Short mmCIF file of C-alpha atoms and ligand atoms in Angstrom, two decimals:
data_model
loop_
_atom_site.label_atom_id
_atom_site.label_comp_id
_atom_site.label_asym_id
_atom_site.label_seq_id
_atom_site.Cartn_x
_atom_site.Cartn_y
_atom_site.Cartn_z
CA MET A 868 107.62 96.01 93.44
CA VAL A 869 111.10 94.89 94.24
CA VAL A 870 111.21 92.32 96.98
CA ALA A 871 114.43 92.20 98.93
CA ALA A 872 114.71 88.49 99.54
CA ARG A 873 117.44 86.97 101.64
CA LEU A 874 118.06 83.30 101.89
CA TYR A 875 120.08 81.93 104.71
CA VAL A 876 120.42 78.74 106.65
CA ARG A 877 119.90 78.79 110.35
CA ILE A 878 120.48 75.93 112.73
CA SER A 879 117.71 75.37 115.18
CA VAL A 880 119.37 74.47 118.45
CA GLY A 881 116.24 73.02 119.91
CA GLY A 882 114.57 76.15 121.17
CA PHE A 883 115.83 78.45 123.85
CA LYS A 884 116.96 77.90 127.35
CA GLY A 885 114.75 77.33 130.38
CA ILE A 886 111.39 78.01 128.80
CA ASN A 887 109.65 76.75 131.90
CA ALA A 888 107.75 79.72 133.22
CA ASP A 889 107.40 78.05 136.57
CA GLY A 890 111.14 78.01 137.30
CA GLN A 891 112.69 79.86 140.19
CA VAL A 892 114.41 83.15 139.59
CA ASP A 893 118.08 82.74 138.79
CA SER A 894 119.81 85.87 140.02
CA HIS A 895 122.71 85.36 137.60
CA GLN A 896 120.33 85.15 134.65
CA GLN A 897 118.42 88.16 135.89
CA GLN A 898 121.68 90.12 136.10
CA SER A 899 122.62 89.08 132.55
CA LEU A 900 119.23 90.13 131.31
CA LEU A 901 119.56 93.58 132.77
CA GLN A 902 123.09 93.82 131.35
CA SER A 903 121.70 92.89 127.94
CA ALA A 904 119.82 96.20 128.04
CA ALA A 905 123.20 97.81 127.47
CA ARG A 906 124.00 95.59 124.48
CA PRO A 907 124.05 97.60 121.25
CA ILE A 908 121.09 96.79 119.07
CA ASN A 909 122.31 96.18 115.58
CA PRO A 910 119.78 94.83 113.13
CA ALA A 911 122.49 94.16 110.57
CA SER A 912 124.01 91.64 112.97
CA SER A 913 121.19 89.15 112.40
CA ARG A 914 122.96 87.64 109.43
CA THR A 915 126.26 87.43 111.28
CA ARG A 916 124.51 85.75 114.17
CA SER A 917 122.93 83.17 111.88
CA HIS A 918 126.30 82.41 110.38
CA ARG A 919 127.87 82.17 113.83
CA LEU A 920 125.25 79.59 114.68
CA LEU A 921 126.31 77.61 111.62
CA GLY A 922 129.71 77.11 113.22
CA GLY A 923 128.10 75.56 116.32
CA GLY A 924 128.29 71.95 117.47
CA ALA A 925 125.47 69.51 118.03
CA PHE A 926 122.18 70.50 116.60
CA THR A 927 118.77 69.05 116.05
CA ALA A 928 117.59 70.52 112.79
CA PHE A 929 118.25 72.94 110.01
CA GLN A 930 115.73 75.54 109.06
CA THR A 931 115.97 77.14 105.68
CA SER A 932 114.57 80.57 106.10
CA LEU A 933 113.50 82.90 103.37
CA LYS A 934 113.31 86.46 104.46
CA LEU A 935 111.07 88.78 102.48
CA ARG A 936 112.05 91.84 104.43
CA ASP A 937 109.72 94.39 102.93
CA ARG A 938 106.64 92.24 102.64
CA VAL A 939 106.49 90.17 105.79
CA TRP A 940 102.99 89.65 107.10
CA SER A 941 101.87 92.64 105.06
CA ASP A 942 98.65 92.62 103.10
CA SER A 943 100.38 90.92 100.18
CA ALA A 944 102.63 88.53 102.12
CA PRO A 945 102.75 84.96 100.86
CA ALA A 946 101.47 82.45 103.43
CA THR A 947 102.84 79.19 102.12
CA ALA A 948 105.23 76.79 103.83
CA ASP A 949 107.07 74.05 101.95
CA VAL A 950 107.78 71.08 104.17
CA ARG A 951 110.45 68.53 103.25
CA ARG A 952 111.98 65.82 105.35
CA GLY A 953 115.55 64.49 105.20
CA TRP A 954 117.57 61.81 107.02
CA PHE A 955 120.28 63.60 109.03
CA TRP A 956 119.29 67.18 108.90
CA THR A 957 115.81 68.22 108.18
CA VAL A 958 114.84 71.19 106.16
CA GLU A 959 111.94 71.89 108.49
CA HIS A 960 110.15 74.55 106.58
CA ILE A 961 110.51 77.67 104.58
CA LEU A 962 109.66 80.32 107.08
CA LEU A 963 109.51 84.06 107.18
CA VAL A 964 112.06 85.03 109.79
CA MET A 965 111.56 88.49 111.18
CA ARG A 966 113.05 90.94 113.60
CA VAL A 967 110.21 92.13 115.80
CA VAL A 968 109.78 94.47 118.74
CA VAL A 969 107.47 93.54 121.62
CA THR A 970 106.65 96.41 123.96
CA GLY A 971 105.64 95.28 127.44
CA ALA A 972 107.84 92.20 126.96
CA ALA A 973 108.49 91.77 130.70
CA GLY A 974 104.78 91.51 131.40
CA PHE A 975 102.51 88.49 131.55
CA LEU A 976 101.34 88.44 127.93
CA GLY A 977 104.42 90.13 126.43
CA SER A 978 106.75 87.48 127.84
CA HIS A 979 104.62 84.59 126.55
CA LEU A 980 104.39 86.25 123.14
CA THR A 981 108.17 86.75 123.12
CA ASP A 982 108.71 83.05 123.86
CA ARG A 983 106.41 82.01 121.04
CA LEU A 984 108.01 84.37 118.52
CA LEU A 985 111.47 83.07 119.45
CA SER A 986 110.28 79.48 119.18
CA GLU A 987 109.12 80.27 115.65
CA GLY A 988 112.65 81.39 114.80
CA HIS A 989 112.22 85.17 114.93
CA GLN A 990 114.47 87.71 116.60
CA VAL A 991 112.83 89.72 119.33
CA VAL A 992 113.67 93.09 120.82
CA GLY A 993 111.75 93.37 124.09
CA ALA A 994 111.09 96.87 125.44
CA ASP A 995 109.80 97.43 128.96
CA ASN A 996 110.23 99.79 131.90
CA PHE A 997 109.26 97.17 134.54
CA SER A 998 106.43 99.35 135.85
CA THR A 999 104.18 96.30 136.27
CA GLY A 1000 106.31 93.61 134.65
CA ALA A 1001 109.19 91.68 136.18
CA PRO A 1002 112.71 90.66 135.06
CA GLU A 1003 111.88 87.09 136.21
CA ASN A 1004 109.51 86.77 133.26
CA LEU A 1005 112.45 87.07 130.88
CA ALA A 1006 115.21 85.56 133.03
CA HIS A 1007 115.22 82.33 131.02
CA LEU A 1008 116.20 84.33 127.90
CA ALA A 1009 119.36 85.82 129.40
CA ASN A 1010 121.60 83.74 127.12
CA GLU A 1011 119.33 83.69 124.08
CA PRO A 1012 121.19 85.45 121.24
CA ARG A 1013 118.00 86.14 119.28
CA PHE A 1014 116.57 88.14 122.17
CA GLN A 1015 117.61 91.66 123.08
CA PHE A 1016 116.20 93.67 125.94
CA LEU A 1017 115.75 97.39 125.98
CA GLU A 1018 114.90 98.95 129.35
CA GLN A 1019 112.74 101.71 127.99
CA ASP A 1020 109.73 103.81 128.86
CA VAL A 1021 107.84 103.64 125.57
CA CYS A 1022 106.25 107.02 126.29
CA ARG A 1023 109.61 108.41 125.17
CA PRO A 1024 110.41 107.99 121.45
CA PHE A 1025 112.87 105.17 120.83
CA ASP A 1026 114.46 103.41 117.91
CA PRO A 1027 115.00 99.64 118.14
CA GLY A 1028 116.61 99.60 114.68
CA HIS A 1029 115.00 97.99 111.68
CA VAL A 1030 112.08 95.80 112.65
CA ASP A 1031 109.59 93.94 110.50
CA TYR A 1032 106.81 93.85 113.06
CA VAL A 1033 105.70 95.78 116.15
CA PHE A 1034 103.62 94.09 118.86
CA ASN A 1035 102.42 96.79 121.24
CA PHE A 1036 101.62 95.30 124.66
CA ALA A 1037 102.97 97.95 127.05
CA SER A 1038 100.34 99.11 129.53
CA PRO A 1039 99.31 98.31 133.07
CA ALA A 1040 96.40 95.88 132.80
CA SER A 1041 95.26 95.02 136.31
CA PRO A 1042 92.67 97.40 137.85
CA PRO A 1043 94.65 98.04 141.09
CA GLU A 1044 97.78 98.71 139.02
CA TYR A 1045 96.20 101.11 136.53
CA LEU A 1046 94.48 102.93 139.39
CA ARG A 1047 97.87 103.26 141.13
CA LEU A 1048 99.52 104.34 137.84
CA ALA A 1049 96.65 106.50 136.59
CA ILE A 1050 98.59 109.17 134.67
CA GLU A 1051 101.18 106.66 133.44
CA THR A 1052 98.36 104.50 132.07
CA LEU A 1053 96.90 107.42 130.13
CA ARG A 1054 100.37 108.29 128.82
CA VAL A 1055 101.27 104.79 127.69
CA GLY A 1056 97.88 104.49 125.96
CA SER A 1057 98.52 107.73 124.07
CA ALA A 1058 102.21 108.74 123.73
CA GLY A 1059 103.36 105.11 124.12
CA VAL A 1060 101.05 103.84 121.40
CA GLU A 1061 102.00 106.71 119.10
CA ASN A 1062 105.71 106.00 119.55
CA SER A 1063 105.17 102.34 118.69
CA LEU A 1064 103.17 103.31 115.60
CA GLU A 1065 105.97 105.67 114.52
CA ILE A 1066 108.37 102.72 114.59
CA ALA A 1067 106.03 100.73 112.35
CA LEU A 1068 105.71 103.71 110.02
CA ARG A 1069 109.48 104.33 109.84
CA TYR A 1070 110.35 100.73 109.00
CA ARG A 1071 107.18 99.85 107.07
CA ALA A 1072 106.63 97.14 109.65
CA GLY A 1073 103.43 95.27 110.43
CA TYR A 1074 101.70 96.32 113.64
CA LEU A 1075 99.47 94.67 116.23
CA HIS A 1076 98.02 96.49 119.22
CA ALA A 1077 96.75 94.84 122.41
CA SER A 1078 93.37 96.43 123.08
CA THR A 1079 90.86 95.24 125.64
CA SER A 1080 87.30 94.23 126.40
CA GLU A 1081 87.31 97.24 128.73
CA CYS A 1082 86.51 99.29 125.61
CA TYR A 1083 82.96 97.96 126.07
CA GLY A 1084 82.77 99.34 129.65
CA GLU A 1085 79.57 98.27 131.44
CA PRO A 1086 78.10 96.60 128.34
CA LEU A 1087 74.45 96.97 127.45
CA GLU A 1088 74.78 94.23 124.83
CA HIS A 1089 75.62 90.67 125.76
CA PRO A 1090 77.74 88.92 124.62
CA GLN A 1091 79.82 91.71 123.16
CA THR A 1092 80.45 91.83 119.41
CA GLU A 1093 83.07 94.08 117.84
CA GLY A 1094 80.25 96.19 116.37
CA TYR A 1095 79.12 97.27 119.86
CA TRP A 1096 80.49 100.73 120.70
CA GLY A 1097 80.43 100.31 124.45
CA ASN A 1098 79.15 102.06 127.55
CA VAL A 1099 82.11 103.66 129.31
CA ASN A 1100 82.07 106.16 132.17
CA PRO A 1101 84.57 108.72 130.81
CA VAL A 1102 85.31 110.24 134.25
CA GLY A 1103 85.11 107.24 136.59
CA PRO A 1104 88.22 105.71 138.20
CA ARG A 1105 88.54 103.02 135.50
CA SER A 1106 88.43 105.67 132.75
CA VAL A 1107 92.22 106.05 132.92
CA TYR A 1108 92.46 102.60 131.37
CA ASP A 1109 89.24 102.36 129.37
CA GLU A 1110 89.55 105.75 127.69
CA ALA A 1111 93.28 105.34 127.06
CA LYS A 1112 92.51 102.08 125.29
CA ARG A 1113 89.66 103.64 123.30
CA TYR A 1114 91.89 106.57 122.29
CA ALA A 1115 94.60 104.06 121.33
CA GLU A 1116 92.18 102.25 119.01
CA ALA A 1117 91.33 105.57 117.32
CA LEU A 1118 95.05 106.35 116.98
CA VAL A 1119 95.82 102.94 115.47
CA MET A 1120 93.03 103.38 112.90
CA ALA A 1121 94.28 106.90 112.09
CA TYR A 1122 97.80 105.59 111.39
CA HIS A 1123 96.26 102.93 109.20
CA ARG A 1124 93.97 105.27 107.28
CA SER A 1125 96.15 108.39 107.09
CA ARG A 1126 99.67 106.96 107.09
CA GLY A 1127 99.11 103.55 105.50
CA VAL A 1128 100.51 101.51 108.41
CA SER A 1129 99.42 97.86 108.21
CA THR A 1130 97.78 97.73 111.64
CA ARG A 1131 95.77 95.13 113.53
CA MET A 1132 94.15 95.14 116.97
CA VAL A 1133 92.81 92.52 119.28
CA ARG A 1134 90.32 93.20 122.06
CA ILE A 1135 91.57 90.83 124.72
CA PHE A 1136 89.17 89.48 127.36
CA ASN A 1137 90.40 88.33 130.80
CA THR A 1138 93.39 86.06 130.29
CA TYR A 1139 95.33 84.09 132.91
CA GLY A 1140 98.14 81.59 133.27
CA PRO A 1141 101.70 81.26 134.57
CA ARG A 1142 103.50 84.62 135.04
CA LEU A 1143 100.33 86.50 135.91
CA GLN A 1144 101.83 88.75 138.60
CA PRO A 1145 100.82 87.04 141.88
CA ASN A 1146 100.30 90.36 143.63
CA ASP A 1147 98.78 92.51 140.89
CA GLY A 1148 95.25 92.14 142.19
CA ARG A 1149 93.53 90.39 139.29
CA VAL A 1150 90.93 87.84 140.25
CA ILE A 1151 92.73 84.64 139.20
CA SER A 1152 96.05 85.62 140.79
CA ASN A 1153 94.33 86.79 143.99
CA PHE A 1154 92.24 83.62 144.30
CA MET A 1155 95.09 81.23 143.48
CA MET A 1156 97.48 82.86 145.95
CA GLN A 1157 94.82 83.16 148.67
CA ALA A 1158 93.71 79.53 148.20
CA LEU A 1159 97.26 78.19 148.29
CA LYS A 1160 98.07 80.19 151.43
CA GLY A 1161 94.83 79.11 153.13
CA GLU A 1162 93.62 82.70 153.34
CA PRO A 1163 90.02 83.80 152.64
CA LEU A 1164 89.17 84.36 148.98
CA THR A 1165 88.14 88.01 148.56
CA ILE A 1166 84.85 88.28 146.67
CA TYR A 1167 84.03 91.82 145.57
CA GLY A 1168 80.30 92.53 145.75
CA ASP A 1169 78.11 89.42 145.90
CA GLY A 1170 80.22 87.60 143.31
CA SER A 1171 77.40 87.44 140.75
CA GLN A 1172 79.29 89.56 138.20
CA THR A 1173 80.60 87.50 135.28
CA ARG A 1174 83.86 87.21 133.38
CA SER A 1175 85.15 84.85 130.70
CA PHE A 1176 88.65 83.49 131.30
CA CYS A 1177 91.03 82.58 128.49
CA TYR A 1178 94.15 80.48 129.07
CA VAL A 1179 97.28 82.29 127.89
CA ASP A 1180 98.41 79.69 125.31
CA ASP A 1181 95.05 79.92 123.53
CA LEU A 1182 95.28 83.69 123.48
CA ILE A 1183 98.81 83.71 122.03
CA ASP A 1184 97.61 81.36 119.25
CA GLY A 1185 94.92 83.91 118.40
CA ILE A 1186 97.35 86.84 118.53
CA LEU A 1187 99.77 85.17 116.11
CA LEU A 1188 96.97 84.24 113.71
CA MET A 1189 95.66 87.78 113.89
CA SER A 1190 99.11 89.24 113.24
CA ARG A 1191 99.11 87.45 109.88
CA SER A 1192 95.62 88.51 108.90
CA ASN A 1193 94.58 91.45 106.79
CA GLU A 1194 91.88 92.60 109.20
CA HIS A 1195 92.41 96.15 110.40
CA LEU A 1196 89.32 96.56 112.56
CA PRO A 1197 89.26 95.14 116.12
CA VAL A 1198 88.79 91.43 116.71
CA ASN A 1199 87.66 89.97 120.05
CA LEU A 1200 89.95 87.30 121.53
CA GLY A 1201 88.73 85.54 124.63
CA ASN A 1202 87.02 82.46 125.95
CA PRO A 1203 83.24 82.59 125.50
CA ASP A 1204 82.58 80.36 128.55
CA GLU A 1205 81.09 82.75 131.08
CA PHE A 1206 81.49 82.31 134.85
CA THR A 1207 80.31 84.29 137.85
CA VAL A 1208 83.11 85.34 140.19
CA LEU A 1209 81.66 82.90 142.76
CA GLU A 1210 81.94 80.05 140.22
CA CYS A 1211 85.50 81.11 139.50
CA ALA A 1212 86.27 80.99 143.25
CA GLN A 1213 84.80 77.48 143.47
CA ALA A 1214 86.92 76.33 140.50
CA VAL A 1215 90.06 77.65 142.24
CA LEU A 1216 89.13 75.89 145.49
CA ASP A 1217 88.56 72.61 143.60
CA VAL A 1218 91.83 72.80 141.66
CA THR A 1219 93.96 73.78 144.66
CA GLY A 1220 92.13 71.50 147.13
CA SER A 1221 92.04 74.48 149.47
CA GLN A 1222 89.73 74.82 152.49
CA SER A 1223 89.78 78.64 152.29
CA VAL A 1224 86.55 80.44 153.15
CA LEU A 1225 85.04 83.34 151.18
CA ARG A 1226 85.23 86.94 152.40
CA PHE A 1227 82.82 89.41 150.80
CA LEU A 1228 84.15 92.95 150.23
CA ALA A 1229 82.75 96.07 148.56
CA LEU A 1230 82.43 96.02 144.77
CA PRO A 1231 84.85 98.54 143.16
CA GLU A 1232 83.25 101.50 141.37
CA ASP A 1233 82.23 100.84 137.76
CA ASP A 1234 83.14 97.15 138.00
CA PRO A 1235 81.40 95.69 134.90
CA THR A 1236 78.43 93.45 135.73
CA ARG A 1237 78.78 91.07 132.78
CA ARG A 1238 81.47 90.37 130.25
CA CYS A 1239 81.64 87.70 127.60
CA PRO A 1240 83.08 87.86 124.09
CA ASP A 1241 81.22 86.99 120.94
CA ILE A 1242 84.10 85.37 119.02
CA THR A 1243 82.25 84.72 115.76
CA LYS A 1244 84.59 87.11 113.95
CA ALA A 1245 87.75 85.38 115.21
CA ARG A 1246 86.27 81.96 114.41
CA THR A 1247 85.32 82.99 110.88
CA LEU A 1248 88.36 85.11 110.06
CA LEU A 1249 91.13 83.19 111.81
CA GLY A 1250 89.62 79.74 112.41
CA TRP A 1251 90.49 80.39 116.06
CA GLU A 1252 88.76 79.42 119.25
CA PRO A 1253 90.08 78.63 122.74
CA ARG A 1254 90.61 74.96 123.59
CA THR A 1255 91.39 75.12 127.29
CA THR A 1256 88.64 74.97 129.91
CA LEU A 1257 88.92 77.06 133.07
CA ARG A 1258 89.70 74.03 135.22
CA GLU A 1259 92.39 72.77 132.79
CA GLY A 1260 93.96 76.22 132.64
CA LEU A 1261 93.95 76.57 136.42
CA MET A 1262 95.59 73.12 136.71
CA ARG A 1263 98.31 74.22 134.27
CA SER A 1264 98.86 77.40 136.29
CA LEU A 1265 99.03 75.62 139.64
CA ASP A 1266 102.79 74.96 139.74
CA PHE A 1267 103.55 78.58 138.91
CA PHE A 1268 101.43 79.93 141.77
CA LYS A 1269 102.78 77.27 144.15
CA SER A 1270 106.32 78.39 143.29
CA ARG A 1271 105.37 81.98 144.04
CA VAL A 1272 103.89 81.02 147.42
CA SER A 1273 107.16 79.19 148.22
CA LEU A 1274 109.25 82.19 147.15
CA ARG A 1275 107.16 84.45 149.34
CA SER A 1276 107.45 82.12 152.36
CA ALA A 1277 111.23 81.88 151.85
CA ALA A 1278 111.49 85.68 151.67
CA LEU A 1279 109.47 86.04 154.87
CA GLU A 1280 111.74 83.54 156.66
CA ILE A 1281 114.87 85.51 155.63
CA HIS A 1282 113.39 88.75 157.00
P1 NAD B 1321 101.29 93.24 132.53
O1 NAD B 1321 101.11 94.35 133.50
O2 NAD B 1321 101.73 91.92 133.04
O3 NAD B 1321 102.28 93.67 131.36
C1 NAD B 1321 102.35 94.98 130.87
C2 NAD B 1321 103.82 95.31 130.64
O4 NAD B 1321 103.92 96.64 130.10
C3 NAD B 1321 104.63 95.31 131.95
O5 NAD B 1321 105.79 94.54 131.79
C4 NAD B 1321 104.97 96.77 132.18
O6 NAD B 1321 106.17 96.95 132.89
C5 NAD B 1321 105.00 97.29 130.75
N1 NAD B 1321 104.81 98.74 130.67
C6 NAD B 1321 103.81 99.46 131.19
N2 NAD B 1321 104.00 100.76 130.91
C7 NAD B 1321 105.14 100.85 130.19
C8 NAD B 1321 105.87 101.91 129.62
N3 NAD B 1321 105.47 103.19 129.72
N4 NAD B 1321 107.01 101.64 128.95
C9 NAD B 1321 107.44 100.36 128.82
N5 NAD B 1321 106.80 99.31 129.35
C10 NAD B 1321 105.66 99.55 130.03
O7 NAD B 1321 99.89 93.11 131.76
P2 NAD B 1321 99.42 92.02 130.69
O8 NAD B 1321 98.29 91.28 131.26
O9 NAD B 1321 100.57 91.28 130.16
O10 NAD B 1321 98.85 92.97 129.55
C11 NAD B 1321 99.58 93.26 128.38
C12 NAD B 1321 98.72 94.04 127.42
O11 NAD B 1321 97.53 93.30 127.11
C13 NAD B 1321 98.25 95.39 127.98
O12 NAD B 1321 98.28 96.34 126.95
C14 NAD B 1321 96.83 95.12 128.41
O13 NAD B 1321 96.04 96.26 128.35
C15 NAD B 1321 96.39 94.08 127.40
N6 NAD B 1321 95.31 93.25 127.93
C16 NAD B 1321 95.57 92.24 128.82
C17 NAD B 1321 94.51 91.49 129.31
C18 NAD B 1321 94.72 90.33 130.26
O14 NAD B 1321 93.75 89.72 130.70
N7 NAD B 1321 95.94 89.95 130.59
C19 NAD B 1321 93.19 91.78 128.93
C20 NAD B 1321 92.99 92.83 128.06
C21 NAD B 1321 94.04 93.55 127.55
N1 UDP B 1322 87.44 90.31 141.84
C1 UDP B 1322 87.05 89.74 143.05
N2 UDP B 1322 88.02 89.49 143.96
C2 UDP B 1322 89.33 89.78 143.76
C3 UDP B 1322 89.72 90.37 142.53
C4 UDP B 1322 88.73 90.63 141.60
O1 UDP B 1322 85.88 89.46 143.27
O2 UDP B 1322 90.15 89.52 144.65
C5 UDP B 1322 86.40 90.56 140.81
C6 UDP B 1322 86.36 91.96 140.28
O3 UDP B 1322 85.54 92.77 141.07
C7 UDP B 1322 85.80 91.74 138.88
C8 UDP B 1322 86.32 90.36 138.50
O4 UDP B 1322 86.70 89.74 139.70
O5 UDP B 1322 84.41 91.71 138.92
C9 UDP B 1322 87.52 90.41 137.55
O6 UDP B 1322 88.46 91.27 138.11
P1 UDP B 1322 89.90 91.51 137.48
O7 UDP B 1322 90.54 92.58 138.30
O8 UDP B 1322 90.63 90.25 137.35
O9 UDP B 1322 89.63 92.02 136.01
P2 UDP B 1322 88.61 93.05 135.33
O10 UDP B 1322 87.79 92.20 134.45
O11 UDP B 1322 87.78 93.72 136.38
O12 UDP B 1322 89.47 94.00 134.61
#
């Protein structure tokens, strides 16, 4: 097999601008980001861009990057890195540099994944229609030449140009949002996933799909292993999400088995951190915002239902490890520490120092009673497990939610 290998030198300019997720929205950056949607996407320009960087001024390090375009992160991809140190400029490592597409890039997880891929030296094309995501999540990348944004509904076929990897994260994820966007959720889980798989097929790219613990529904096995087939109400309100995600898993496996696409999927359990949309109704964002505003924390049901909360940085570690694996069947990624919703509320009150009271409301229909991942497969296969406790993760998220409370107060004052 002929391997098209390209060797080029790229200057690392010390990461990309304004990576702080907690920063305020810069309207100029936001404007530039939206304008970048109109920028032509030319995969051939990657080399030119690298060379342009070579002409730049001060820099911190050189990276020598070996690009194995047709074999990146495929089943036969080499996984070695040669590390050498020098005096003035450091050949940091031999790295596979890729052009990747991230669908759902303006969302919570998609934007964190985009940041991590860029920090590893890759080029990222982010595709999103802003249905539940926000331009603020990508505003810090407005002047990043290795990032291109495509305002795109992925339910319509699209061509981002040659890519080496597809990360498919587009889909509403919060229960109130997927109930509001019921048909759109079913479409993005079917047509959207198929369009992303077609891109991987066309360019012989690697593929990773963001699936969910919701595939287990109201689980009759606890904790949930990947071998458990689930207990989902196919006609209940949550079915628009659960069944779309189950169909998507079947579709991903069909493209792997029938079309030979090198696919992977992760079943993500509840994840939180900075950039979780403050108003999207998920439990951590609701509790943090309510606690910081001194409002009652809304407990659905009696609060005895359980969830397991994974901090976003841990999850992204797992996603990147999984993207380089040869496992095609689903792998659970989540934190196996299980909390009741009441315990979660107490943790938020402790971390925020809030005096908010609890307000008990009706439990939504088909709200799962218990959920906790068995992560034996991820531990064994990837050597991965979360490191961040719930309290640590909430502490790290505090500044972000505080900034959102301030933004909201400022907006209210203006009106
Ligand atoms: P999010 O709502 O913050 O991000 C989803 C992004 O997808 C948004 O930016 C949205 O605008 C975009 N999108 C939705 N429909 C689209 C369409 N038709 N075309 C283009 N873009 C579209 O949610 P998230 O938490 O970042 O979730 C990302 C992915 O991870 C989803 O697929 C979700 O199902 C999965 N997931 C997340 C969690 C979690 O706890 N965060 C848990 C399980 C699974
Ligand atoms: N929940 C709650 N109060 C809220 C939001 C959510 O008690 O303000 C509960 C919800 O009923 C569920 C759990 O918290 O049992 C997690 O909800 P979330 O919407 O974050 O995610 P889910 O796991 O249900 O998809």
